mmCIF file with all atom_site columns, C-alpha atoms and ligand atoms in Angstrom:
data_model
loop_
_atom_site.group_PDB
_atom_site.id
_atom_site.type_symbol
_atom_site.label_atom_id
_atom_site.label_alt_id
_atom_site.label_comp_id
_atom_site.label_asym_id
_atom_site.label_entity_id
_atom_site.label_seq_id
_atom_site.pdbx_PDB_ins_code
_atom_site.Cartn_x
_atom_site.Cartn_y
_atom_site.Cartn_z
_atom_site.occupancy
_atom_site.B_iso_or_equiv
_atom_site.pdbx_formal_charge
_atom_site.auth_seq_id
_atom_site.auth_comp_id
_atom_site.auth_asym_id
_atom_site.auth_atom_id
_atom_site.pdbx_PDB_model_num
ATOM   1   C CA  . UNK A 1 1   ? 134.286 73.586 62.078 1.00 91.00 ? 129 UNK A CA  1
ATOM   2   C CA  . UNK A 1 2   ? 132.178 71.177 64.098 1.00 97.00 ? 130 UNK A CA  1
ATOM   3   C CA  . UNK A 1 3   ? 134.597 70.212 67.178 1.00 98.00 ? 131 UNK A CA  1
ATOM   4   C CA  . UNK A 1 4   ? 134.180 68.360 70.107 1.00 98.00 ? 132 UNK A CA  1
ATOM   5   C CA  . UNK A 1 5   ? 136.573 67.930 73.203 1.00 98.00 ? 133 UNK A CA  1
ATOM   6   C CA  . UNK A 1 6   ? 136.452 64.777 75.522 1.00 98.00 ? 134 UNK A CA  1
ATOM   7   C CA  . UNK A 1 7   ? 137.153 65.395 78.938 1.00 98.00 ? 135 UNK A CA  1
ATOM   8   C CA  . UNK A 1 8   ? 138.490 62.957 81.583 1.00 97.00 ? 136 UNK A CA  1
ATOM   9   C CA  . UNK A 1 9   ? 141.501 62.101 84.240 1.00 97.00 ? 137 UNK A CA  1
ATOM   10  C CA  . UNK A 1 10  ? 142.419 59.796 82.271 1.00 98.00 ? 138 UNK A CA  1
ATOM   11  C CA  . UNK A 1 11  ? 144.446 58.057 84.930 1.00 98.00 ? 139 UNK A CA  1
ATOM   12  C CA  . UNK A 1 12  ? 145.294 56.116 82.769 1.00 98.00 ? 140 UNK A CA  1
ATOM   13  C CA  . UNK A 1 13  ? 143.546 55.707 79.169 1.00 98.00 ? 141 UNK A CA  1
ATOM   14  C CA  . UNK A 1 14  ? 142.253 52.890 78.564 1.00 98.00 ? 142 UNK A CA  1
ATOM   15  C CA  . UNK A 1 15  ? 140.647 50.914 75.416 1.00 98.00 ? 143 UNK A CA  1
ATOM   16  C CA  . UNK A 1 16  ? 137.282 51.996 76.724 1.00 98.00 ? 144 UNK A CA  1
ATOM   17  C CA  . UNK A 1 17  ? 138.569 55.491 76.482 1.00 98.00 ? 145 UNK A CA  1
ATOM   18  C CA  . UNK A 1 18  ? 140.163 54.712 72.953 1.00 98.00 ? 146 UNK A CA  1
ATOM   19  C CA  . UNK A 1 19  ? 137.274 53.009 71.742 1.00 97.00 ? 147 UNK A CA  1
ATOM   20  C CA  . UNK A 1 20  ? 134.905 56.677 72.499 1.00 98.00 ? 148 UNK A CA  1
ATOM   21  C CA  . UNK A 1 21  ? 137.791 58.493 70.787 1.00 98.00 ? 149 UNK A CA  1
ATOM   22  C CA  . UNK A 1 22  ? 137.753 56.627 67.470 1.00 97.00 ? 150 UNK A CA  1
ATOM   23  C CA  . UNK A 1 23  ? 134.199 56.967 67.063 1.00 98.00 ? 151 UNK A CA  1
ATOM   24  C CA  . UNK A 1 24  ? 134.063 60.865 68.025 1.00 98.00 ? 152 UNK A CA  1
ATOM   25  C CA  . UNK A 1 25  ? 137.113 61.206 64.998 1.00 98.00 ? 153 UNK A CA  1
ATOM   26  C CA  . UNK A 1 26  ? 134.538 60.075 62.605 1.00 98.00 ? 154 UNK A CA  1
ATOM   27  C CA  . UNK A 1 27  ? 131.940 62.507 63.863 1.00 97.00 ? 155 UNK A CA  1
ATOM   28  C CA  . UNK A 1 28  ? 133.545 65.174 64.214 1.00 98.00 ? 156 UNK A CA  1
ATOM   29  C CA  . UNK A 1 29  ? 135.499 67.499 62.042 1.00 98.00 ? 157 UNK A CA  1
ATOM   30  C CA  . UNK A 1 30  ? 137.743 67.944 65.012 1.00 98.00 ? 158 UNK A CA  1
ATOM   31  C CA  . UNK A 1 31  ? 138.376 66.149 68.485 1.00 98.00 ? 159 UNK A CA  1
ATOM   32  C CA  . UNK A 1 32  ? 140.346 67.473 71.484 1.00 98.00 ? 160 UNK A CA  1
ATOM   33  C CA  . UNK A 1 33  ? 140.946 65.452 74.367 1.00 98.00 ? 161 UNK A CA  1
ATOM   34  C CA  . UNK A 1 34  ? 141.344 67.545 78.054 1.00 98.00 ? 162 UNK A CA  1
ATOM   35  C CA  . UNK A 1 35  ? 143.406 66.252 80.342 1.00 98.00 ? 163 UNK A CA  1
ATOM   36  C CA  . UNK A 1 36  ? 141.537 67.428 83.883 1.00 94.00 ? 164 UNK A CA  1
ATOM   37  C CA  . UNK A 1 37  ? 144.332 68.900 86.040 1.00 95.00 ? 165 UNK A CA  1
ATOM   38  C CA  . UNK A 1 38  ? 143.074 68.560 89.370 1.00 89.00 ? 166 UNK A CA  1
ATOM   39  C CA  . UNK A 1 39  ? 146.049 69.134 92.084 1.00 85.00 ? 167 UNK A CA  1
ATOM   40  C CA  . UNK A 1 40  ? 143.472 68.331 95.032 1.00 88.00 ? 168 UNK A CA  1
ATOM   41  C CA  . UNK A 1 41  ? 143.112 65.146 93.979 1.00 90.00 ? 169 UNK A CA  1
ATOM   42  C CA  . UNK A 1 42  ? 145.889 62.454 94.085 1.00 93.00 ? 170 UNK A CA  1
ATOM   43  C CA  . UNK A 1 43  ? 146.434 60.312 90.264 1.00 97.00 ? 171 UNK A CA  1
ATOM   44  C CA  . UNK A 1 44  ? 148.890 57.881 89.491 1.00 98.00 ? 172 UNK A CA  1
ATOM   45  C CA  . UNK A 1 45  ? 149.984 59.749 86.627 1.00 98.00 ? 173 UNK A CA  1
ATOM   46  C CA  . UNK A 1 46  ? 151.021 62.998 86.346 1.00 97.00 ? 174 UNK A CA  1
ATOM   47  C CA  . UNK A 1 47  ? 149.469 65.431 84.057 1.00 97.00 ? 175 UNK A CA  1
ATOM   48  C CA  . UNK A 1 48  ? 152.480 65.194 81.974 1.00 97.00 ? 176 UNK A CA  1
ATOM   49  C CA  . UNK A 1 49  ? 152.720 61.536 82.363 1.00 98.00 ? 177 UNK A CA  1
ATOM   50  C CA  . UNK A 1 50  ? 149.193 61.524 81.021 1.00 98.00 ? 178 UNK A CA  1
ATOM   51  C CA  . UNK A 1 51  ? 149.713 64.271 78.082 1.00 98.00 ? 179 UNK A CA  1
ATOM   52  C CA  . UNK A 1 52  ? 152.486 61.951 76.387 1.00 98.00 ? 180 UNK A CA  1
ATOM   53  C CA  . UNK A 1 53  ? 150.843 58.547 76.722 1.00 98.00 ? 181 UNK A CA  1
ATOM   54  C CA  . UNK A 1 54  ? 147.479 60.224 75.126 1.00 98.00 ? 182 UNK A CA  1
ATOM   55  C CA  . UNK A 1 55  ? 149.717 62.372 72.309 1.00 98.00 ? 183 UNK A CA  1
ATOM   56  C CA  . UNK A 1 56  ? 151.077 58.800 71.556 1.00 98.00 ? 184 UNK A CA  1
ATOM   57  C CA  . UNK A 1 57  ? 147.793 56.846 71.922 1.00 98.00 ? 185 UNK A CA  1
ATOM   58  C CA  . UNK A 1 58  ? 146.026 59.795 69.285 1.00 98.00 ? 186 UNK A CA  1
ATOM   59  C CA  . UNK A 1 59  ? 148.847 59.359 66.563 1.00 98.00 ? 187 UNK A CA  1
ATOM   60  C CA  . UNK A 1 60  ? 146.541 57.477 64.203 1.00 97.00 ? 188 UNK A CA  1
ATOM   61  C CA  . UNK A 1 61  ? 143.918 60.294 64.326 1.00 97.00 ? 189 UNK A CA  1
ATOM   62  C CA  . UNK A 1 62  ? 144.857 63.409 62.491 1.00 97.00 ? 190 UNK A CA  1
ATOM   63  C CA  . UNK A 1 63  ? 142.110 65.235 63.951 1.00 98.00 ? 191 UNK A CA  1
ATOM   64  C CA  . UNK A 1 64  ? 142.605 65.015 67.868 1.00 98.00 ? 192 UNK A CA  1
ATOM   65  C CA  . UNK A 1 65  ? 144.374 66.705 69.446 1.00 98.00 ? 193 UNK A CA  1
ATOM   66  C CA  . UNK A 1 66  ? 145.202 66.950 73.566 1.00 98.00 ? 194 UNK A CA  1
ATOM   67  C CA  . UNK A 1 67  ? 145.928 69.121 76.057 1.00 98.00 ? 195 UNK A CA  1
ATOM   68  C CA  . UNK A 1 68  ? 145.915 69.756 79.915 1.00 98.00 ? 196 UNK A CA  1
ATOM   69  C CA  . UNK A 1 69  ? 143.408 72.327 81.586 1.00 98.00 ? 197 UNK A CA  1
ATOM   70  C CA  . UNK A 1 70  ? 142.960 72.996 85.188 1.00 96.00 ? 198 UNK A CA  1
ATOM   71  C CA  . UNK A 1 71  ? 139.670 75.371 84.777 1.00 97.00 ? 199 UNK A CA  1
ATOM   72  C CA  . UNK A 1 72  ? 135.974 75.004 83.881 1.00 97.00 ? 200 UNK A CA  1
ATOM   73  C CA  . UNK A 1 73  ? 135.141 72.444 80.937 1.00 98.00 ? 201 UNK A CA  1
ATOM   74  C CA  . UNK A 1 74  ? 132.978 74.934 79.341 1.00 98.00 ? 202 UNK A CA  1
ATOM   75  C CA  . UNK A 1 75  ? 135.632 78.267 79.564 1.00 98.00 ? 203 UNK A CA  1
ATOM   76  C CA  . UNK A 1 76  ? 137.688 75.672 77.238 1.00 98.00 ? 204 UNK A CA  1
ATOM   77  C CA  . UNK A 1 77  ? 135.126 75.064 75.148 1.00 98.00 ? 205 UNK A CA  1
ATOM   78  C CA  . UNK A 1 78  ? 134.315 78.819 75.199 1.00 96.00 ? 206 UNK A CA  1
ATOM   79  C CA  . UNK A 1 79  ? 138.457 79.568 74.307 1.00 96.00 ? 207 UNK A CA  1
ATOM   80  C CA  . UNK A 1 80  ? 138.653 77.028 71.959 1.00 96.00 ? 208 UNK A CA  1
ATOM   81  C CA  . UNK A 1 81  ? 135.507 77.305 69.574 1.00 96.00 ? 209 UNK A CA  1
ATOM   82  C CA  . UNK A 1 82  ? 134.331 73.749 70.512 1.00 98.00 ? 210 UNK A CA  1
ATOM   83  C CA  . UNK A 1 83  ? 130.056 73.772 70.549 1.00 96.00 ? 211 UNK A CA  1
ATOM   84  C CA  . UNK A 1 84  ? 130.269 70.138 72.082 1.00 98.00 ? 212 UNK A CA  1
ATOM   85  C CA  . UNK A 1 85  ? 131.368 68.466 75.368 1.00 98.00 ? 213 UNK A CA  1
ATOM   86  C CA  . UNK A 1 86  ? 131.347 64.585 74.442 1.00 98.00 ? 214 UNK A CA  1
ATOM   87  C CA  . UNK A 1 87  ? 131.284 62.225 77.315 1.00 98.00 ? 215 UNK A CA  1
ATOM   88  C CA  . UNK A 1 88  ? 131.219 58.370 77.243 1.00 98.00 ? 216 UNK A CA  1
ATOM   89  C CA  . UNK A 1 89  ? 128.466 56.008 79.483 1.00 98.00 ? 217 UNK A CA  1
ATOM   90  C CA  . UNK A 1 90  ? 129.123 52.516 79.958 1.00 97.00 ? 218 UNK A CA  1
ATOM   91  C CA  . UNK A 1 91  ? 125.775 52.000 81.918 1.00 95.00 ? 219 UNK A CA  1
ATOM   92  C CA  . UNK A 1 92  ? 123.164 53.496 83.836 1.00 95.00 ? 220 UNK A CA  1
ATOM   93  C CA  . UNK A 1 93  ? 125.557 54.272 87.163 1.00 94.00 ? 221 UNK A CA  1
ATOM   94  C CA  . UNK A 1 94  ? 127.748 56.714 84.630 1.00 96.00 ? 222 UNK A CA  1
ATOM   95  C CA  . UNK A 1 95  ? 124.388 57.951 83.412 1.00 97.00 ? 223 UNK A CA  1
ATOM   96  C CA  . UNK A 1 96  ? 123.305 59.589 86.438 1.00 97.00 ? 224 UNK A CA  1
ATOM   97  C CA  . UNK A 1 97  ? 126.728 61.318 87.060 1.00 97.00 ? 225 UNK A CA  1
ATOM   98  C CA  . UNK A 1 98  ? 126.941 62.632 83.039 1.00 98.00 ? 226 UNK A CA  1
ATOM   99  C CA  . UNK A 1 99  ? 123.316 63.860 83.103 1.00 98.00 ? 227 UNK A CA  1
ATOM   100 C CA  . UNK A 1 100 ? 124.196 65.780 86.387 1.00 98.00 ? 228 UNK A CA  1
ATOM   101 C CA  . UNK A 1 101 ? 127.003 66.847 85.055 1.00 98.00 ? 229 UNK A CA  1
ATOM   102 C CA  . UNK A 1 102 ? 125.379 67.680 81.954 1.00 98.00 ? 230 UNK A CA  1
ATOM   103 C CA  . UNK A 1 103 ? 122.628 69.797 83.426 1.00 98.00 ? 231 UNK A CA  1
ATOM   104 C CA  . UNK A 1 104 ? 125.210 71.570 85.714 1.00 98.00 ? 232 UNK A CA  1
ATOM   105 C CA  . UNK A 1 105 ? 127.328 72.671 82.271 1.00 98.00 ? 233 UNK A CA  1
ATOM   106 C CA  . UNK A 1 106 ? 124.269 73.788 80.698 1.00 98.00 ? 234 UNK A CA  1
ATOM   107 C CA  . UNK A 1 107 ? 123.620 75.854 83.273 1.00 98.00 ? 235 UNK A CA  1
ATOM   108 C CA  . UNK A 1 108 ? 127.625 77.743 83.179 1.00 98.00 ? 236 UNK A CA  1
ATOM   109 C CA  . UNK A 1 109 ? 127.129 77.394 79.674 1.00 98.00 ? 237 UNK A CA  1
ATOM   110 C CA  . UNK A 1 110 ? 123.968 76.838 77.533 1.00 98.00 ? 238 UNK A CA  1
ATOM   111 C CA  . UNK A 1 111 ? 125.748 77.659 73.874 1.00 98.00 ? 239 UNK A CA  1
ATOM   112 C CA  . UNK A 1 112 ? 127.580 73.850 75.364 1.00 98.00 ? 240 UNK A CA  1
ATOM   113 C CA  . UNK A 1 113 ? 126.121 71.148 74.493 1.00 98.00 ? 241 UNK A CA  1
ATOM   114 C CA  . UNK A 1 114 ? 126.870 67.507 75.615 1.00 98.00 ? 242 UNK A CA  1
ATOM   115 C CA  . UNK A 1 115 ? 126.636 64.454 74.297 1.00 98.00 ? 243 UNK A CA  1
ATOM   116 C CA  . UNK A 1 116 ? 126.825 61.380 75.857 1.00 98.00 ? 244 UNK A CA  1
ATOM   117 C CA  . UNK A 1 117 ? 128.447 58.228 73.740 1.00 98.00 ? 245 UNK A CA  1
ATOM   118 C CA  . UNK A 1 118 ? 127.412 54.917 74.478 1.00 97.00 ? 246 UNK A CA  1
ATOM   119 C CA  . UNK A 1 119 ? 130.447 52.501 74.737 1.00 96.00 ? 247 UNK A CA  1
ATOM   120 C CA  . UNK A 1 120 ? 131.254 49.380 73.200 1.00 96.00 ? 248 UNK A CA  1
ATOM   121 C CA  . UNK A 1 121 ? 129.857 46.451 75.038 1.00 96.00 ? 249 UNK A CA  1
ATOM   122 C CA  . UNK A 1 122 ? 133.073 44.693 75.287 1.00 96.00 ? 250 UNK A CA  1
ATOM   123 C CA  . UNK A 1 123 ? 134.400 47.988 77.234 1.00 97.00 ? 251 UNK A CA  1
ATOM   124 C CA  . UNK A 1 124 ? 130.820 48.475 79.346 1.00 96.00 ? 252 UNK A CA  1
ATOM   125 C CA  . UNK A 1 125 ? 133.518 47.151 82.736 1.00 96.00 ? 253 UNK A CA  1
ATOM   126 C CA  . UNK A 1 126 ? 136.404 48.901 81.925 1.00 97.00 ? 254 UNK A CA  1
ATOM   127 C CA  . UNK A 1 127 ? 137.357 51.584 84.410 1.00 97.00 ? 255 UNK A CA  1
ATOM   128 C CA  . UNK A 1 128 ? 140.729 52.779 85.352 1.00 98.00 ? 256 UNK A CA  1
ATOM   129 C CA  . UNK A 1 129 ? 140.130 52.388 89.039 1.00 97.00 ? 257 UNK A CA  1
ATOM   130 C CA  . UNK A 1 130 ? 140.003 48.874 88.500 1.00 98.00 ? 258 UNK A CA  1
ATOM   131 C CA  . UNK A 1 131 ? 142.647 48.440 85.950 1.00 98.00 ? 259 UNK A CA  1
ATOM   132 C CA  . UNK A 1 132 ? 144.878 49.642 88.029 1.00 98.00 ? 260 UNK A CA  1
ATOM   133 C CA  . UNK A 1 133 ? 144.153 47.600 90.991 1.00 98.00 ? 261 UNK A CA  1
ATOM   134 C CA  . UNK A 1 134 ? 144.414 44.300 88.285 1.00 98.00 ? 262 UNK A CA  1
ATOM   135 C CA  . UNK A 1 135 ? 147.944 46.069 87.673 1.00 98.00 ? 263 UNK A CA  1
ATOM   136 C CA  . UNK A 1 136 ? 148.956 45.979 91.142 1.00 98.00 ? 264 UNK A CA  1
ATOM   137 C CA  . UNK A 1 137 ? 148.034 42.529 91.712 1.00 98.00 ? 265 UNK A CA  1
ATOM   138 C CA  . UNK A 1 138 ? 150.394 41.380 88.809 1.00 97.00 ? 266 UNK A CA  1
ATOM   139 C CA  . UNK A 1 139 ? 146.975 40.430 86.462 1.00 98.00 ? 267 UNK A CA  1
ATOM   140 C CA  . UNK A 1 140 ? 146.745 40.239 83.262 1.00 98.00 ? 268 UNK A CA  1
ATOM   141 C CA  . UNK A 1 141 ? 145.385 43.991 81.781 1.00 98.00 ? 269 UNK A CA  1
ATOM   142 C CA  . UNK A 1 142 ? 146.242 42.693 77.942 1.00 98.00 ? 270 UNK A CA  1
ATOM   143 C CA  . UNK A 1 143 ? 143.117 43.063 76.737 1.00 97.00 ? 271 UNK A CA  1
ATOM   144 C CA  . UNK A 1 144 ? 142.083 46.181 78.791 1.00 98.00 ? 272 UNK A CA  1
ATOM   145 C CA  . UNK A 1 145 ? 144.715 49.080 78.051 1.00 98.00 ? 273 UNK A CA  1
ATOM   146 C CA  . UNK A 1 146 ? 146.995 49.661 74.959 1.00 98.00 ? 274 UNK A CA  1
ATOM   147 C CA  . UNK A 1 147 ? 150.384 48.464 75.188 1.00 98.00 ? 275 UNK A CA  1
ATOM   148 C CA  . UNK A 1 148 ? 152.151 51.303 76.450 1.00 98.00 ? 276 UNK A CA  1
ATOM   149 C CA  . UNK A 1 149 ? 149.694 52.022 79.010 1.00 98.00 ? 277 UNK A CA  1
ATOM   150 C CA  . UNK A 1 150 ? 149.987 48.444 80.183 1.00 98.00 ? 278 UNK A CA  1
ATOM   151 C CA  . UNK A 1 151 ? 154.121 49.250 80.010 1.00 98.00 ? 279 UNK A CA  1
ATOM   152 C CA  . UNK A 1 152 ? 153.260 52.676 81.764 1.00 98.00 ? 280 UNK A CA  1
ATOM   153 C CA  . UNK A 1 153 ? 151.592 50.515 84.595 1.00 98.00 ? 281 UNK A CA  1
ATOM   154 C CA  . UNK A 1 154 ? 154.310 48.181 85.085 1.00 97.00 ? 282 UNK A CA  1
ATOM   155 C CA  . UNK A 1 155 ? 156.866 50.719 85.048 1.00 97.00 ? 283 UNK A CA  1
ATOM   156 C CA  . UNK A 1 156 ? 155.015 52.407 88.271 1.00 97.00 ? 284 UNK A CA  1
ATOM   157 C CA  . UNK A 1 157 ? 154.378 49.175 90.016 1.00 97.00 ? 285 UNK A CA  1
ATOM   158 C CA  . UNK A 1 158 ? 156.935 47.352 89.466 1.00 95.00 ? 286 UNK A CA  1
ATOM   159 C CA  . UNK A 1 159 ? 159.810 49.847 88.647 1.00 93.00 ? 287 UNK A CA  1
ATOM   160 C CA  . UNK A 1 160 ? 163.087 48.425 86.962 1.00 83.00 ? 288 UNK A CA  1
ATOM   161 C CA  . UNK A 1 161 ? 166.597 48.797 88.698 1.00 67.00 ? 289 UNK A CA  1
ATOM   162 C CA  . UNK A 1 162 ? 167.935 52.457 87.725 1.00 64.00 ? 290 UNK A CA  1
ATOM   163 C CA  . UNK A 1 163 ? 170.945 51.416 86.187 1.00 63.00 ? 291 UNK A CA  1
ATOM   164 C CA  . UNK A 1 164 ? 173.890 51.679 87.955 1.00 63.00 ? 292 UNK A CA  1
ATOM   165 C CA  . UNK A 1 165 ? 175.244 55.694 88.283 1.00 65.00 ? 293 UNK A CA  1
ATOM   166 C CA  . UNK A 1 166 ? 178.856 56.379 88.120 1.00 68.00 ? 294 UNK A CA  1
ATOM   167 C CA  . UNK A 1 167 ? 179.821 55.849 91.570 1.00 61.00 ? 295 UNK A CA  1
ATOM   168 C CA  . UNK A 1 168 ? 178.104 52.435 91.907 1.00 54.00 ? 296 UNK A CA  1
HETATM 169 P P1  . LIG B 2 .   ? 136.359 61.305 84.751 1.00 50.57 ? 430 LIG B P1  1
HETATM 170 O O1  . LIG B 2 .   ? 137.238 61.096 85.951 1.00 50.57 ? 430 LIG B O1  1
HETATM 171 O O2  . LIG B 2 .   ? 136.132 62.734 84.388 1.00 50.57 ? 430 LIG B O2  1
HETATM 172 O O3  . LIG B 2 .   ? 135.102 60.464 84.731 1.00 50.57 ? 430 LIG B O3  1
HETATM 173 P P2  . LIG B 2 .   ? 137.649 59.409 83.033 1.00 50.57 ? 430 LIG B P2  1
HETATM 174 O O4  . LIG B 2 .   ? 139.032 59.549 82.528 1.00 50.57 ? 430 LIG B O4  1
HETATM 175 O O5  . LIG B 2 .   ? 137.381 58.308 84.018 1.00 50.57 ? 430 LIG B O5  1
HETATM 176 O O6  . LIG B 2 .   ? 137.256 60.823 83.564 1.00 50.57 ? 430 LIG B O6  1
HETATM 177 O O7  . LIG B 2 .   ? 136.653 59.249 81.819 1.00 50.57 ? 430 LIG B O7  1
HETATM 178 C C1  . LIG B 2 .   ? 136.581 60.183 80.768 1.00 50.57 ? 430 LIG B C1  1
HETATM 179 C C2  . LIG B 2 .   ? 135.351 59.885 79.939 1.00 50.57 ? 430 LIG B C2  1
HETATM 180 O O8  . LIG B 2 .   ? 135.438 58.593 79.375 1.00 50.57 ? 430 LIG B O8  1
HETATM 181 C C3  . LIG B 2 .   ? 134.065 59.890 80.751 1.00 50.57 ? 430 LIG B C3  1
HETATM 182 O O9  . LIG B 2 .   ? 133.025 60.367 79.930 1.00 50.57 ? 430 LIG B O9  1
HETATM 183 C C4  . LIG B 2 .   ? 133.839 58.434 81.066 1.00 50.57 ? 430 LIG B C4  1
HETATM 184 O O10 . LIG B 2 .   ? 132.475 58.144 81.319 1.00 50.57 ? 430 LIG B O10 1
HETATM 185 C C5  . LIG B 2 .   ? 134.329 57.823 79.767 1.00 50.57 ? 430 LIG B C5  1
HETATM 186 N N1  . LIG B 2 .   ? 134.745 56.443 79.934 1.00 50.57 ? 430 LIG B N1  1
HETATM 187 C C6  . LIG B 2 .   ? 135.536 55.911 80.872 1.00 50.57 ? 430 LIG B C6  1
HETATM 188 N N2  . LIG B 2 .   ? 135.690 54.583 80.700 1.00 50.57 ? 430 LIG B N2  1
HETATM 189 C C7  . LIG B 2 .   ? 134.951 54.271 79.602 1.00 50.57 ? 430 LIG B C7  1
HETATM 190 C C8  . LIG B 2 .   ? 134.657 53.054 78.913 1.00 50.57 ? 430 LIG B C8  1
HETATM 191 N N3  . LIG B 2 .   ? 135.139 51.885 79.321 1.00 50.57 ? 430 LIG B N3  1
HETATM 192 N N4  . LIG B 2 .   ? 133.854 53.117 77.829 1.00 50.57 ? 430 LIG B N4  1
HETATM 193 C C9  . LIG B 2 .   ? 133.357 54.313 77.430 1.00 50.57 ? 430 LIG B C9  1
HETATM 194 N N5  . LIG B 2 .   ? 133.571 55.471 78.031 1.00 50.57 ? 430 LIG B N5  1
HETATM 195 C C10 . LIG B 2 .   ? 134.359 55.467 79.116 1.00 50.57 ? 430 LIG B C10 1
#
């Protein structure tokens, strides 16, 4: 089986993300998206947070999967019989970070290869970072995120009233 996993934060998926997933579903006999757990670093999401808006975002593709992995890329490729590590590039800035990042695999691991994705041109901008920002400044991320990630966004920003508890 030829499978592939995408790795990322994630924090939060976006179409841009989506868009890279899709097209690695039709290459690929199998797809598994990893969830970088990285507790030195601070995300929005939690991991958790993260695993159940992806498991919901991958429903229309019966062959990816997801999970969450705080190691080494390539020991979960190694565990998990994928030969590939897939990585989108929206330009030449993300191009000199993959192809780093690339090298520095190869060299844990040479039986993993990578391959890097070209986005979409409509997606080429799209970065969580900024999404997020947009978010927080009450714009309009429509057109950017799916719907529940957009929903996921407004429920951290802008949280609802807890309903009232019993001795309210
Ligand atoms: P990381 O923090 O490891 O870069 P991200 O979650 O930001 O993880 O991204 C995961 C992968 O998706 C990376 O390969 C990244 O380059 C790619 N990616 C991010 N945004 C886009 C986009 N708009 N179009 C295509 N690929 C993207």
């Amino acid at each position: 089986m030829f499978k592939a996993l995408m790795p990322g934060t994630f924090d939060p998926p976006t179409n841009g993300h989506l868009n890279i997933l899709m097209r690695a579903s039709r290459m690929f006999d199998a797809v598994e998206v990893v969830i970088a757990v990285n507790p030195s670093k601070h995300f929005l999401f939690s991991p958790e947070e993260r695993l159940s808006i992806l498991k919901e975002l991958i429903r229309p593709m019966p062959n990816v999967t997801v999970s969450l992995w705080d190691g080494l890329i390539v020991d979960f490729a190694e565990r998990s019989g994928a030969r590939v590590i897939l990585r989108g590039v929206r330009g030449m800035g993300d191009f000199e970070y993959e192809f780093e990042l690339s090298v520095m695999n190869r060299s844990l691991n040479p039986k993993i290869e990578t391959i890097l994705l070209p986005t979409d041109q409509k997606y080429s901008v799209l970065r969580s970072s900024v999404i997020k920002d947009i978010a927080r400044l009450k714009g309009n991320i429509g057109s950017m995120v799916p719907p529940i990630v957009a929903e996921a966004l407004a429920d951290k920003y802008f949280p609802r009233n807890e309903p009232p508890g019993p001795n309210a």
